[in-house]
Short mmCIF file of C-alpha atoms and ligand atoms in Angstrom, two decimals:
data_model
loop_
_atom_site.label_atom_id
_atom_site.label_comp_id
_atom_site.label_asym_id
_atom_site.label_seq_id
_atom_site.Cartn_x
_atom_site.Cartn_y
_atom_site.Cartn_z
CA MET A 1 118.90 115.21 79.04
CA ASP A 2 119.64 112.80 76.43
CA SER A 3 118.84 113.36 72.74
CA THR A 4 119.52 110.75 70.23
CA THR A 5 119.87 113.04 67.21
CA THR A 6 121.32 116.53 66.51
CA GLU A 7 118.78 117.64 64.08
CA PRO A 8 117.52 121.19 64.73
CA ALA A 9 114.13 120.22 65.03
CA GLU A 10 114.82 117.67 67.82
CA GLN A 11 117.22 120.08 69.63
CA SER A 12 114.29 122.61 69.81
CA LEU A 13 111.94 119.74 71.08
CA ALA A 14 114.66 118.75 73.55
CA THR A 15 114.93 122.33 74.67
CA VAL A 16 111.18 122.63 75.16
CA LEU A 17 111.00 119.36 77.09
CA ALA A 18 113.91 120.50 79.23
CA GLU A 19 112.02 123.77 79.92
CA ILE A 20 108.76 121.96 80.88
CA HIS A 21 110.60 119.49 83.12
CA ALA A 22 112.43 122.36 84.89
CA ASP A 23 109.11 124.48 85.21
CA LEU A 24 107.19 121.50 86.86
CA LEU A 25 109.89 119.84 88.83
CA ASN A 26 108.96 121.83 91.93
CA GLU A 27 105.23 121.15 91.63
CA ARG A 28 104.45 119.36 94.69
CA SER A 29 100.53 119.13 94.61
CA GLY A 30 98.76 115.72 94.63
CA GLU A 31 99.52 112.62 96.64
CA VAL A 32 101.19 109.31 96.14
CA ALA A 33 98.65 106.47 96.01
CA ASN A 34 98.85 104.46 99.08
CA TYR A 35 95.95 102.02 99.12
CA ILE A 36 98.34 99.63 97.70
CA PRO A 37 101.00 99.78 100.48
CA GLU A 38 103.99 98.88 98.31
CA LEU A 39 103.27 101.75 96.09
CA ALA A 40 103.74 104.23 98.84
CA ARG A 41 107.56 103.26 98.97
CA VAL A 42 108.12 105.31 95.73
CA ASP A 43 110.23 108.61 95.82
CA PRO A 44 107.25 111.16 95.51
CA ASP A 45 109.65 113.72 93.78
CA SER A 46 110.58 111.54 90.77
CA PHE A 47 109.70 113.18 87.56
CA GLY A 48 110.35 112.00 83.97
CA ILE A 49 109.19 112.81 80.49
CA GLY A 50 109.73 110.62 77.43
CA VAL A 51 108.80 111.21 73.74
CA VAL A 52 109.08 108.80 70.90
CA ALA A 53 108.32 109.58 67.47
CA VAL A 54 106.62 107.18 64.72
CA ASP A 55 109.97 107.15 62.96
CA GLY A 56 111.60 105.71 66.12
CA ARG A 57 113.62 108.97 67.15
CA SER A 58 113.21 109.50 70.97
CA LEU A 59 113.97 112.05 73.66
CA ALA A 60 113.92 111.78 77.43
CA VAL A 61 114.30 114.17 80.24
CA GLY A 62 114.54 113.50 84.13
CA ASP A 63 113.72 110.14 85.83
CA ALA A 64 113.12 108.43 82.44
CA GLU A 65 114.84 105.28 83.16
CA LEU A 66 113.52 104.65 86.74
CA PRO A 67 111.37 101.55 86.99
CA PHE A 68 107.83 101.70 88.39
CA THR A 69 104.72 99.57 88.00
CA ILE A 70 102.53 100.08 84.92
CA GLN A 71 99.28 99.65 86.89
CA SER A 72 96.28 100.90 84.97
CA ALA A 73 98.38 102.15 82.03
CA SER A 74 98.37 98.41 81.09
CA LYS A 75 94.44 98.59 80.57
CA PRO A 76 94.35 99.81 77.05
CA PHE A 77 96.89 97.19 75.96
CA VAL A 78 94.91 94.40 77.50
CA TYR A 79 91.67 95.61 76.08
CA GLY A 80 93.38 95.51 72.90
CA MET A 81 94.41 91.87 73.47
CA ALA A 82 90.90 90.93 74.24
CA VAL A 83 89.44 92.56 71.11
CA GLU A 84 92.12 90.74 69.01
CA GLU A 85 91.08 87.58 70.62
CA HIS A 86 87.27 88.09 70.88
CA SER A 87 86.44 90.76 68.08
CA ARG A 88 85.06 94.25 68.97
CA ASP A 89 81.48 92.96 69.22
CA GLY A 90 82.55 89.92 71.28
CA VAL A 91 84.10 92.29 73.81
CA LEU A 92 81.42 94.80 73.57
CA ALA A 93 79.02 92.01 74.77
CA LYS A 94 80.98 91.88 78.12
CA ILE A 95 82.41 95.55 78.41
CA GLY A 96 80.85 98.91 77.70
CA VAL A 97 82.56 101.90 76.37
CA GLN A 98 80.86 104.60 78.24
CA PRO A 99 82.63 107.25 80.30
CA VAL A 100 81.60 107.33 84.00
CA GLU A 101 81.48 109.91 86.64
CA GLU A 102 82.21 107.29 89.41
CA ALA A 103 85.76 106.37 90.75
CA PHE A 104 87.80 103.98 88.92
CA ASN A 105 87.19 101.29 91.55
CA ALA A 106 83.59 101.92 92.02
CA ILE A 107 81.48 98.83 92.81
CA ALA A 108 79.07 99.56 89.90
CA LEU A 109 77.90 97.95 86.67
CA ASP A 110 75.61 99.16 83.98
CA GLU A 111 72.13 98.36 85.27
CA ALA A 112 70.56 97.82 81.91
CA THR A 113 73.16 95.33 80.50
CA ASN A 114 75.16 94.32 83.65
CA ARG A 115 78.48 95.27 81.75
CA PRO A 116 81.20 97.29 83.42
CA PHE A 117 80.84 100.57 81.96
CA ASN A 118 84.29 100.72 80.15
CA PRO A 119 87.70 98.97 80.06
CA MET A 120 89.67 101.76 81.56
CA ILE A 121 88.04 101.27 85.00
CA ASN A 122 88.87 98.45 87.14
CA ALA A 123 85.69 96.39 86.63
CA GLY A 124 86.04 96.73 82.81
CA ALA A 125 89.76 95.98 82.99
CA ILE A 126 89.27 92.70 85.11
CA ALA A 127 86.68 91.59 82.63
CA ALA A 128 89.00 92.36 79.80
CA THR A 129 91.73 90.27 81.38
CA ASP A 130 89.32 87.52 82.05
CA LEU A 131 88.87 87.26 78.20
CA LEU A 132 92.50 86.45 77.71
CA GLY A 133 92.92 82.87 76.71
CA GLY A 134 95.57 80.20 77.60
CA ASP A 135 95.26 76.84 79.08
CA THR A 136 96.94 77.55 82.38
CA ALA A 137 97.50 80.72 84.47
CA GLU A 138 101.17 80.40 83.55
CA ASP A 139 100.32 80.24 79.95
CA ARG A 140 97.95 83.26 80.18
CA LEU A 141 100.59 85.30 81.83
CA ALA A 142 103.22 84.45 79.30
CA ARG A 143 101.03 85.52 76.55
CA LEU A 144 100.25 88.69 78.18
CA LEU A 145 103.98 89.50 78.96
CA ALA A 146 104.72 88.49 75.32
CA VAL A 147 102.52 91.14 74.05
CA PHE A 148 104.06 93.95 76.16
CA GLU A 149 107.65 92.62 75.24
CA ARG A 150 106.72 93.40 71.75
CA GLY A 151 105.34 96.85 72.70
CA CYS A 152 108.37 97.79 74.85
CA GLY A 153 110.89 96.22 72.68
CA HIS A 154 112.50 93.98 75.47
CA PRO A 155 111.42 91.35 78.03
CA VAL A 156 109.36 92.67 80.72
CA GLU A 157 108.88 91.28 84.41
CA VAL A 158 106.49 91.63 87.14
CA ASP A 159 107.37 93.52 90.45
CA GLU A 160 106.71 90.51 92.89
CA GLN A 161 106.46 92.90 95.92
CA VAL A 162 104.00 95.12 94.32
CA PHE A 163 102.05 92.22 93.04
CA ALA A 164 102.01 90.61 96.60
CA SER A 165 100.96 93.94 98.03
CA GLU A 166 97.99 94.24 95.44
CA ARG A 167 96.82 90.77 95.95
CA ALA A 168 96.91 91.19 99.71
CA THR A 169 94.71 94.43 99.54
CA GLY A 170 92.67 94.05 96.48
CA GLU A 171 89.43 93.42 98.12
CA ARG A 172 87.54 96.00 95.83
CA ASP A 173 88.68 94.41 92.82
CA ARG A 174 87.78 90.93 94.31
CA ALA A 175 84.34 92.37 95.15
CA LEU A 176 83.98 93.63 91.47
CA ALA A 177 85.00 90.34 90.04
CA HIS A 178 82.42 88.54 92.32
CA LEU A 179 79.65 90.99 91.29
CA MET A 180 80.63 90.46 87.60
CA ARG A 181 80.58 86.53 88.01
CA SER A 182 77.15 86.64 89.67
CA PHE A 183 75.77 88.23 86.45
CA GLY A 184 77.81 85.76 84.33
CA MET A 185 80.00 88.57 82.95
CA ILE A 186 83.30 86.84 83.70
CA SER A 187 84.35 83.20 83.74
CA ASP A 188 84.57 80.93 86.60
CA ARG A 189 88.37 81.08 86.75
CA LEU A 190 87.75 84.37 88.65
CA GLU A 191 90.79 83.91 91.21
CA GLU A 192 93.13 83.30 88.35
CA THR A 193 92.04 86.25 86.41
CA LEU A 194 92.34 88.43 89.45
CA GLU A 195 95.81 87.23 89.99
CA LEU A 196 96.62 87.80 86.18
CA TYR A 197 95.22 91.32 86.66
CA PHE A 198 97.28 92.08 89.67
CA ARG A 199 100.37 90.84 87.90
CA GLN A 200 99.49 93.05 84.69
CA CYS A 201 99.17 95.98 86.94
CA SER A 202 102.53 95.18 88.56
CA ILE A 203 104.56 94.95 85.16
CA LYS A 204 107.73 97.05 85.77
CA VAL A 205 108.12 99.86 83.03
CA THR A 206 110.24 103.13 82.80
CA CYS A 207 108.86 106.36 81.48
CA ARG A 208 110.84 105.59 78.14
CA ASP A 209 108.98 102.28 77.82
CA LEU A 210 105.69 103.93 78.23
CA ALA A 211 106.54 106.41 75.63
CA VAL A 212 107.53 103.57 73.23
CA LEU A 213 104.11 101.92 74.07
CA GLY A 214 102.36 105.18 73.33
CA ALA A 215 104.42 105.51 70.05
CA THR A 216 103.43 101.91 69.17
CA LEU A 217 99.64 102.95 69.46
CA ALA A 218 100.49 106.25 67.44
CA ASN A 219 102.00 103.99 64.81
CA GLN A 220 99.12 101.78 64.21
CA GLY A 221 100.30 98.98 66.48
CA VAL A 222 103.95 98.63 65.32
CA ASN A 223 106.68 99.42 67.73
CA PRO A 224 108.53 102.15 65.86
CA ILE A 225 111.89 101.17 67.26
CA THR A 226 111.81 97.38 66.54
CA ARG A 227 109.34 97.49 63.89
CA GLN A 228 107.54 94.47 65.89
CA ARG A 229 103.71 94.49 65.74
CA MET A 230 102.11 94.63 69.24
CA LEU A 231 98.46 94.94 68.05
CA SER A 232 96.75 95.18 64.78
CA ALA A 233 95.82 98.68 63.25
CA SER A 234 92.08 98.14 63.67
CA THR A 235 92.30 97.15 67.30
CA VAL A 236 94.58 100.24 67.97
CA ARG A 237 91.70 102.35 66.57
CA ASP A 238 89.37 100.79 69.22
CA VAL A 239 91.89 101.19 72.02
CA LEU A 240 92.66 104.84 71.24
CA SER A 241 88.99 105.55 71.10
CA VAL A 242 88.38 104.15 74.60
CA MET A 243 91.59 105.94 75.98
CA HIS A 244 90.11 109.28 74.57
CA ALA A 245 86.81 108.74 76.26
CA CYS A 246 87.64 107.04 79.47
CA GLY A 247 91.44 106.89 79.95
CA MET A 248 91.87 109.65 82.42
CA TYR A 249 88.80 108.16 84.56
CA ASN A 250 86.34 110.98 85.62
CA PHE A 251 88.79 113.67 84.55
CA SER A 252 88.69 112.35 80.89
CA GLY A 253 86.40 115.13 79.62
CA GLU A 254 88.58 117.98 81.07
CA TRP A 255 91.61 116.14 79.95
CA ASP A 256 90.43 116.19 76.38
CA LEU A 257 89.43 119.69 76.71
CA ARG A 258 92.97 120.75 77.98
CA ILE A 259 95.15 118.14 76.65
CA GLY A 260 93.24 116.71 73.75
CA ILE A 261 95.23 113.34 73.21
CA PRO A 262 94.23 109.80 74.05
CA ALA A 263 95.97 108.73 77.28
CA LYS A 264 95.97 106.42 80.16
CA SER A 265 96.97 107.02 83.76
CA GLY A 266 98.30 104.56 86.31
CA VAL A 267 98.44 104.78 90.13
CA GLY A 268 102.10 103.98 90.04
CA GLY A 269 102.50 107.59 88.52
CA GLY A 270 102.83 106.84 84.80
CA ILE A 271 100.80 108.29 82.21
CA VAL A 272 100.95 107.19 78.57
CA GLY A 273 99.56 109.29 75.55
CA ALA A 274 99.57 108.76 71.84
CA ILE A 275 99.38 111.30 69.04
CA PRO A 276 98.25 109.22 66.13
CA GLY A 277 100.67 109.58 63.19
CA LEU A 278 103.35 111.55 65.32
CA GLY A 279 104.32 109.76 68.37
CA GLY A 280 103.89 108.63 71.95
CA ILE A 281 104.56 110.71 75.12
CA ALA A 282 104.85 109.55 78.70
CA THR A 283 105.23 111.00 82.08
CA PHE A 284 106.32 109.42 85.25
CA SER A 285 105.39 111.55 88.50
CA PRO A 286 104.03 109.55 91.55
CA ARG A 287 102.10 112.53 92.93
CA LEU A 288 98.50 112.00 91.79
CA ASP A 289 95.48 114.25 91.56
CA ALA A 290 92.33 113.12 93.31
CA SER A 291 90.74 111.93 90.30
CA LEU A 292 93.56 109.45 89.49
CA ARG A 293 94.19 107.81 92.71
N1 LIG B 1 96.17 98.08 90.24
C1 LIG B 1 95.39 99.24 90.62
C2 LIG B 1 93.87 98.73 90.99
O1 LIG B 1 93.46 97.71 90.62
C3 LIG B 1 95.12 100.04 89.22
C4 LIG B 1 94.35 101.38 89.47
C5 LIG B 1 95.17 102.52 88.55
O2 LIG B 1 96.23 102.20 88.18
O3 LIG B 1 94.48 103.53 88.37
O4 LIG B 1 93.36 99.65 91.77
#
């Protein structure tokens, strides 16, 4: 347990977090995602919780400093980048915001509009990545990493082994990209966009980083520790809305009922949540429920 202050309120939150962590430490249900072979190499018993308040105070318990790949927890932020670049309506022309019953990697588009249903599932996330500008692949990656750097408060890097593993096995994502291309919903730099998407999913973060990213959303787009802006306040409003409706895939409705905060899962084991005006919370536990893997 590490606590950065000794105020009574934080001490009690630290105690509550430690109790929750101890209670759940021996929970062994769920399975590690293995459809991306490199992800299966993780220690399934790792478990961390991080909390960061909008005033910058933070708490962490368990494996909060262990690096893992961000995977789909990157999607809300990349959606935000697309909205900043193309406006809400510009992005809505290409990506819907409807929750779906299908799996996150289903080969399906909205038949009425040919759009992916929402930006939290793979089709919509690839379409959002496609909207990121830049003259070259390197330029697009550098811009994307720079935004995550502002959100995390330090430089971020791609796990090249996970990236290579995703690229080698990402046939469903490739199929989705080709389907969207056939309807003119993504650009013809399809291969470049897929590589960028696989790299975005392979960004290394810790549970503490995810909590800071969540707190940045909770703080209207400003990292509460560095005070650097990651996204505009109006973009964050849209990002939180789609996280709320679609962030936990086809478990989003029940998540909302039981947990009630906008959140996004990743198959690497991270979940990022934001409580607007209060702070961010993140967990890292690689064993996943069936709806999240
Ligand atoms: N990189 C993963 C994929 O494309 C992300 C899925 C997830 O994290 O839920 O399948």
